[in-house]
Every structure is written in C-alpha cells, then in structure tokens.
mmCIF file of N, CA and C in Angstrom:
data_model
loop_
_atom_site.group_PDB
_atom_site.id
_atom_site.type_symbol
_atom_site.label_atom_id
_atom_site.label_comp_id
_atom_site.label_asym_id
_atom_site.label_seq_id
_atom_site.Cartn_x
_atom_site.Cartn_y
_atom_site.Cartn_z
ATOM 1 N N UNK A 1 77.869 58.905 64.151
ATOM 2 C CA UNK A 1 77.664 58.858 65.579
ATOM 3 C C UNK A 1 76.225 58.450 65.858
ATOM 4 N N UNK A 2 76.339 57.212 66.775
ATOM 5 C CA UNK A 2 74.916 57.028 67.008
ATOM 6 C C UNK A 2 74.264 58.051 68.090
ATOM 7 N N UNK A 3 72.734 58.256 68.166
ATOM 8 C CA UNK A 3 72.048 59.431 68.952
ATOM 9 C C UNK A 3 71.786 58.525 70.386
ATOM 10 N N UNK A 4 71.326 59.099 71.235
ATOM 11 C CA UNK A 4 71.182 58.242 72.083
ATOM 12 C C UNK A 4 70.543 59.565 72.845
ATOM 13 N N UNK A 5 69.197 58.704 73.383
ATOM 14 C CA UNK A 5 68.272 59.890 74.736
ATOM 15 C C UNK A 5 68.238 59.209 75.880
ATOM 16 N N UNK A 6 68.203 59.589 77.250
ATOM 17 C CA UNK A 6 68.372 59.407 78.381
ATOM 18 C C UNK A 6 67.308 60.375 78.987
ATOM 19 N N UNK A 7 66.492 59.454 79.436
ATOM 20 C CA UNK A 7 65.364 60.408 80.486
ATOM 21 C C UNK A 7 66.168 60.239 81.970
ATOM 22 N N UNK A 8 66.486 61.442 82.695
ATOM 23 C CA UNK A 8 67.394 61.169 83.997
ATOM 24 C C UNK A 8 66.638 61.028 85.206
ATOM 25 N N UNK A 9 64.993 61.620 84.874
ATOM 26 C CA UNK A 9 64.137 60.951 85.884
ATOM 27 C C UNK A 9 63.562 59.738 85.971
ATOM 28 N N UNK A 10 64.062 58.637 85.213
ATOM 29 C CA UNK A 10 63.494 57.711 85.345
ATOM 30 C C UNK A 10 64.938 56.351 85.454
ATOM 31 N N UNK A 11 65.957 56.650 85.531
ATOM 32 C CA UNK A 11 67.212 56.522 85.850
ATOM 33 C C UNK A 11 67.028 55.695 87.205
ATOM 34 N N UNK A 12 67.866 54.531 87.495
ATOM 35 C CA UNK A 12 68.189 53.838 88.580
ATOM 36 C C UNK A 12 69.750 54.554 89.068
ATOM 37 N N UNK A 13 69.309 55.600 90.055
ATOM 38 C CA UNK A 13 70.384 56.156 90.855
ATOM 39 C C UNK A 13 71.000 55.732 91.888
ATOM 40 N N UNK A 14 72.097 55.832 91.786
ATOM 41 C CA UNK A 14 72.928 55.298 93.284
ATOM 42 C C UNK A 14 73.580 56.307 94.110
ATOM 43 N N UNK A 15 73.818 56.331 95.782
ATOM 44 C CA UNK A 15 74.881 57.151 96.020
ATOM 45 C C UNK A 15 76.123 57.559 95.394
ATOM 46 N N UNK A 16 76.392 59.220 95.153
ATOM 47 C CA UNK A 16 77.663 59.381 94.911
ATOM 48 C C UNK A 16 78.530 59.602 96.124
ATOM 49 N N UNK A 17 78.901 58.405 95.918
ATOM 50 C CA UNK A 17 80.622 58.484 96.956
ATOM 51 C C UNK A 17 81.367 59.815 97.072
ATOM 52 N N UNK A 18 81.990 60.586 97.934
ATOM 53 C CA UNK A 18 82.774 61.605 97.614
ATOM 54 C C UNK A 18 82.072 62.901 97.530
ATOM 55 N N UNK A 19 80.835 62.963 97.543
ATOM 56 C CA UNK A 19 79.958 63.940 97.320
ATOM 57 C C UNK A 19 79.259 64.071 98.616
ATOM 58 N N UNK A 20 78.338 65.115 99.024
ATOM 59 C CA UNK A 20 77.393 65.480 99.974
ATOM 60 C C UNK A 20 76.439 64.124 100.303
ATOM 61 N N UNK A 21 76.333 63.658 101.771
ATOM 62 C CA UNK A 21 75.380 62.917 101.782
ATOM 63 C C UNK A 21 74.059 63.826 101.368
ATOM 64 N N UNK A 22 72.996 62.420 100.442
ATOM 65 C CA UNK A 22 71.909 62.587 99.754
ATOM 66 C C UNK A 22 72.192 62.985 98.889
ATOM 67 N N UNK A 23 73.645 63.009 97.765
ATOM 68 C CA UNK A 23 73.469 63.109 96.200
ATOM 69 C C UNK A 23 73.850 62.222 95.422
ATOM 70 N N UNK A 24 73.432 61.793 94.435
ATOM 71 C CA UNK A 24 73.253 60.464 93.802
ATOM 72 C C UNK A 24 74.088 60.759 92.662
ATOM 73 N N UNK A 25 73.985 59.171 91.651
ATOM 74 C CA UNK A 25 75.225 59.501 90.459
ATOM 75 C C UNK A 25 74.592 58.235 89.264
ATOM 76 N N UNK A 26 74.431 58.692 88.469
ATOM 77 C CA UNK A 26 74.708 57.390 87.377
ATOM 78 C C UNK A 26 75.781 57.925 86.147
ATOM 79 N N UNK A 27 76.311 56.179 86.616
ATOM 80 C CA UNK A 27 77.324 56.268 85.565
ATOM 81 C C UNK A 27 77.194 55.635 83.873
ATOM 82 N N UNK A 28 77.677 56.297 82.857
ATOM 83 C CA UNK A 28 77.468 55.739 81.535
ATOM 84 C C UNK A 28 78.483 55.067 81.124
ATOM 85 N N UNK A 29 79.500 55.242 81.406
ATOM 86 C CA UNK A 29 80.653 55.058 80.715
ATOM 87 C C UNK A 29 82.338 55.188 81.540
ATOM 88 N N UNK A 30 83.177 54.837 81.380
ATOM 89 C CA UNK A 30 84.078 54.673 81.898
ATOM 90 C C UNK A 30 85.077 54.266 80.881
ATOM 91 N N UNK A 31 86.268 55.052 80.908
ATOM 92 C CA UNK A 31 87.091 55.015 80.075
ATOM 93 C C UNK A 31 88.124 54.739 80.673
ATOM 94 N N UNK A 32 89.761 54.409 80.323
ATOM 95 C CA UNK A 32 90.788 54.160 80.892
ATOM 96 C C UNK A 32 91.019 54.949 82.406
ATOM 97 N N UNK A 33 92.271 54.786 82.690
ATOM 98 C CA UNK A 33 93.050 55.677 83.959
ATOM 99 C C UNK A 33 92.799 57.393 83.098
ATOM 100 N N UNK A 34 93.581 57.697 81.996
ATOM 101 C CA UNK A 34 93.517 58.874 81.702
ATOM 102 C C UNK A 34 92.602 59.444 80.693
ATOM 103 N N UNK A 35 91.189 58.151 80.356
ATOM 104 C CA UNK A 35 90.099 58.764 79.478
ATOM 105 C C UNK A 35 89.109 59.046 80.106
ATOM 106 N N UNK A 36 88.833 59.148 81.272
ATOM 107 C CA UNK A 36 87.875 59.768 81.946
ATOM 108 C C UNK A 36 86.540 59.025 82.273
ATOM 109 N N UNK A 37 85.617 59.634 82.666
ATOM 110 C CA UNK A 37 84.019 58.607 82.453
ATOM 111 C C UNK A 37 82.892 59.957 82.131
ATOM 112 N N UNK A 38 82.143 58.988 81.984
ATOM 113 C CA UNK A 38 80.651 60.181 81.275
ATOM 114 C C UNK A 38 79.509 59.659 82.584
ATOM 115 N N UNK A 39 79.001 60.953 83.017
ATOM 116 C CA UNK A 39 77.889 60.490 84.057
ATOM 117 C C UNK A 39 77.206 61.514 84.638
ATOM 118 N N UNK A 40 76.004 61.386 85.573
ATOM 119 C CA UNK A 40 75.319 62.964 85.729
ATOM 120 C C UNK A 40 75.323 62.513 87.167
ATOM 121 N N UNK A 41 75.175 63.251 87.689
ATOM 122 C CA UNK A 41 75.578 63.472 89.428
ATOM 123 C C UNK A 41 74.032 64.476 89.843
ATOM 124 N N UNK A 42 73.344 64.038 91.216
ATOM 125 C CA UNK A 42 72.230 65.105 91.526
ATOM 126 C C UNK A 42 73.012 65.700 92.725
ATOM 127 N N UNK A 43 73.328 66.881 92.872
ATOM 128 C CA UNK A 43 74.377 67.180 94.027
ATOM 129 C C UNK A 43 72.977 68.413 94.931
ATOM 130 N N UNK A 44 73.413 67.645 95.984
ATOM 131 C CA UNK A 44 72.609 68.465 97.129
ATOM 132 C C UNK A 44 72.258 69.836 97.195
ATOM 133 N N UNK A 45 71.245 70.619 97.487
ATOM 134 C CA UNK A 45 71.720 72.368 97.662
ATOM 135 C C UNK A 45 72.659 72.570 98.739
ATOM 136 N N UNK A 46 73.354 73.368 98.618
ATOM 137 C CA UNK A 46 74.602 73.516 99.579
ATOM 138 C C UNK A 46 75.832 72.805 99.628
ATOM 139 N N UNK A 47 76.010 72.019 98.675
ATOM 140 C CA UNK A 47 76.628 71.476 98.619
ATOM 141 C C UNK A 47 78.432 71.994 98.226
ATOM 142 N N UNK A 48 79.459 71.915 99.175
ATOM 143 C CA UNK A 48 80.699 72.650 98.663
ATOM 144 C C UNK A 48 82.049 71.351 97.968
ATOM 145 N N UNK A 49 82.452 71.906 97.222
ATOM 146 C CA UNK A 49 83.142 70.969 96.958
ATOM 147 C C UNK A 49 84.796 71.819 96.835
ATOM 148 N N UNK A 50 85.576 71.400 97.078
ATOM 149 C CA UNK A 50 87.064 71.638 97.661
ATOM 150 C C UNK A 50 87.850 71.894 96.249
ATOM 151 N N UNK A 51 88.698 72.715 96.310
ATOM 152 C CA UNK A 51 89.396 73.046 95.231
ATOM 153 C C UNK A 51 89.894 71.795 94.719
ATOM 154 N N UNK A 52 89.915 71.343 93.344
ATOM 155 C CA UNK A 52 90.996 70.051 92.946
ATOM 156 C C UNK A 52 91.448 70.233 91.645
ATOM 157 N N UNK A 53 92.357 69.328 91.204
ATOM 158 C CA UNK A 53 92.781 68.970 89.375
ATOM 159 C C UNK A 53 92.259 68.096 89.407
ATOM 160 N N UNK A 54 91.858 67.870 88.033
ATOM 161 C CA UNK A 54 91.543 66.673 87.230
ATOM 162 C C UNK A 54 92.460 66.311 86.352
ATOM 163 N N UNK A 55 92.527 64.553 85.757
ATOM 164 C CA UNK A 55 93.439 64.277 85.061
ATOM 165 C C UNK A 55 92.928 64.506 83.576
ATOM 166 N N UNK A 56 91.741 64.402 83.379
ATOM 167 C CA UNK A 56 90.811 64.615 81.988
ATOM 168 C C UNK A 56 89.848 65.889 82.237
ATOM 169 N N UNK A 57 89.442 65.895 80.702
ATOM 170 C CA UNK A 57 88.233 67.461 80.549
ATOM 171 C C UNK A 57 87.277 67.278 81.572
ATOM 172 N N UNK A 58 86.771 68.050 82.285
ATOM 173 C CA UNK A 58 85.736 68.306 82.904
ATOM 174 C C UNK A 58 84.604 69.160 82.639
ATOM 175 N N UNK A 59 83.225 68.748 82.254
ATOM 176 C CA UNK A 59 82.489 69.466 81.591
ATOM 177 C C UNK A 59 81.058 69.278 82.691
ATOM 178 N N UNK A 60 80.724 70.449 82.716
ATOM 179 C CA UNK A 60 79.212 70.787 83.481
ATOM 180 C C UNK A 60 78.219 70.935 82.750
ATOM 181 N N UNK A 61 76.812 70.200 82.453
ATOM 182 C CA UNK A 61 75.772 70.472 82.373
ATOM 183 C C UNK A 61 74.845 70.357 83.406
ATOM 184 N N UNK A 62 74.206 71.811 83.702
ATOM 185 C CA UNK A 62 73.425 71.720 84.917
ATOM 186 C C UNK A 62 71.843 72.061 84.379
ATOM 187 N N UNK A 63 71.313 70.759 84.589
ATOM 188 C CA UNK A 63 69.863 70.266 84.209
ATOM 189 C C UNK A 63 68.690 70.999 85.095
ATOM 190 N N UNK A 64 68.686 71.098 86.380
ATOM 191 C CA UNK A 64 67.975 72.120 86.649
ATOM 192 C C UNK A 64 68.795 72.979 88.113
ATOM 193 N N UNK A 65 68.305 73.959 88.479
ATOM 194 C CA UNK A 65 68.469 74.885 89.312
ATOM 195 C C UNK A 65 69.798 75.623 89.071
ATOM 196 N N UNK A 66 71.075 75.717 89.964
ATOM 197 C CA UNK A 66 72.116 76.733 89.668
ATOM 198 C C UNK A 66 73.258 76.325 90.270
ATOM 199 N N UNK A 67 74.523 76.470 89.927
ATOM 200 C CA UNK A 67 75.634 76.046 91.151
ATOM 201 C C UNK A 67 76.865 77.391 90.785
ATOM 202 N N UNK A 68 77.229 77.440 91.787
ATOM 203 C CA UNK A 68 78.654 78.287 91.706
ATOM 204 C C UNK A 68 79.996 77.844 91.743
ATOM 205 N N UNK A 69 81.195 78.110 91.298
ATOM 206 C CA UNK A 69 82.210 78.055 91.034
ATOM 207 C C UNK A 69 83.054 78.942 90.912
ATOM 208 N N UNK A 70 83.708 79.479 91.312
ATOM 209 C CA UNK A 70 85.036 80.259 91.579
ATOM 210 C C UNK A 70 84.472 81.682 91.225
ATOM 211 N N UNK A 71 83.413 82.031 91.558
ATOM 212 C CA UNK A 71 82.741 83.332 91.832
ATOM 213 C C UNK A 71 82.062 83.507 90.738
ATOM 214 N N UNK A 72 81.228 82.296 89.611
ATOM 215 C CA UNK A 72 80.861 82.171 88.752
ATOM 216 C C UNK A 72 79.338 81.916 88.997
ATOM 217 N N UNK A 73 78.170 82.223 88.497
ATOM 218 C CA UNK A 73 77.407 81.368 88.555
ATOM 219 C C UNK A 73 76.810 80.668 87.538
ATOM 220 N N UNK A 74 76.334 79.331 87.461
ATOM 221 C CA UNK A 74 75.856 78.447 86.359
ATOM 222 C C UNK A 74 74.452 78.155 86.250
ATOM 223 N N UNK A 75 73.654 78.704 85.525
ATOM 224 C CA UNK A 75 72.148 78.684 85.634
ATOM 225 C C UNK A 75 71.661 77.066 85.261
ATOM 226 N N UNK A 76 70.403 76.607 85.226
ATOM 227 C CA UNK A 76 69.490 75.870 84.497
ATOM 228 C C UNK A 76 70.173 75.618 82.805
ATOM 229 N N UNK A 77 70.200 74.443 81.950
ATOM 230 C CA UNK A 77 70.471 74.383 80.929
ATOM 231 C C UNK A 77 72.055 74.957 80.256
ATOM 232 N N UNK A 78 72.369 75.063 81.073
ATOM 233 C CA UNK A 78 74.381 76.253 81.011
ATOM 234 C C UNK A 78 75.419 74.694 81.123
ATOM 235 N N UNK A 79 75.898 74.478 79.650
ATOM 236 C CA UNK A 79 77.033 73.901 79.358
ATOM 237 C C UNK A 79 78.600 74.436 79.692
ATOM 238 N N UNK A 80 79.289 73.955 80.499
ATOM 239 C CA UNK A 80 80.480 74.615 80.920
ATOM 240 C C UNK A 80 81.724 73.632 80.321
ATOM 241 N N UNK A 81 82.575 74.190 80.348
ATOM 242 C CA UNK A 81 84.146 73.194 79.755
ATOM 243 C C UNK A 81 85.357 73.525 80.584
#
C-alpha cells in the first residue's frame, strides 16, 4: 500500500452541497454507485444533519473540535465506523 499525506489546511476547498451553508468538502476519490467515495467535509458549528441510510461504510474522523450523534459525543482526533 502506497502512504500518502494530505495537509487539509492547505487544500483547495469547495462548497459542500447538501450540508449547512459555509461548509466545505474535498473530494479524493470516488468509487462506483455502491463503492462509495473518500473525502473530508469542514461542517459548520451547529450544524444538524437528518436521520439517513447509507448504501456503503460510513466512517468519521473528526480533525478538530467535537460533533454529536445519536446522543453520542465525538471528540478531536476520535475515529468512528
């Protein structure tokens, strides 16, 4: 497996569609209809997002500050699956 580093502050960000106005998205990768994509999202404070399914894994790394989820909370550096 090749390594690969990504500085995310220095990243050419775009609006994320579908998300809170003022949170941005870059995308890495994109895989079929049912392989999913790889990408980091900056999501607003306050930001709520609506119960849903996904068709692929969904995984959280939250790079700085905290977010909640179904009465969960997710700190700084906290990998979720």
């Amino acid at each position: 497996m090749e390594e690969t580093t990504i500085n995310y502050e220095k990243m050419k960000w775009t609006d994320a569609a579908g998300y809170a106005e003022g949170s941005t998205i870059e995308i890495f990768g994109k895989g079929g209809p049912d392989e999913g994509k790889t990408f980091l999202c900056k999501i607003i404070r306050g930001f709520k997002m609506e119960g849903h399914s996904d068709r692929t894994v969904e995984r959280h790394f939250v790079l700085e500050d905290e977010y909640e989820s179904e009465g969960k909370i997710y700190k700084a550096r906290t990998l979720t699956d």
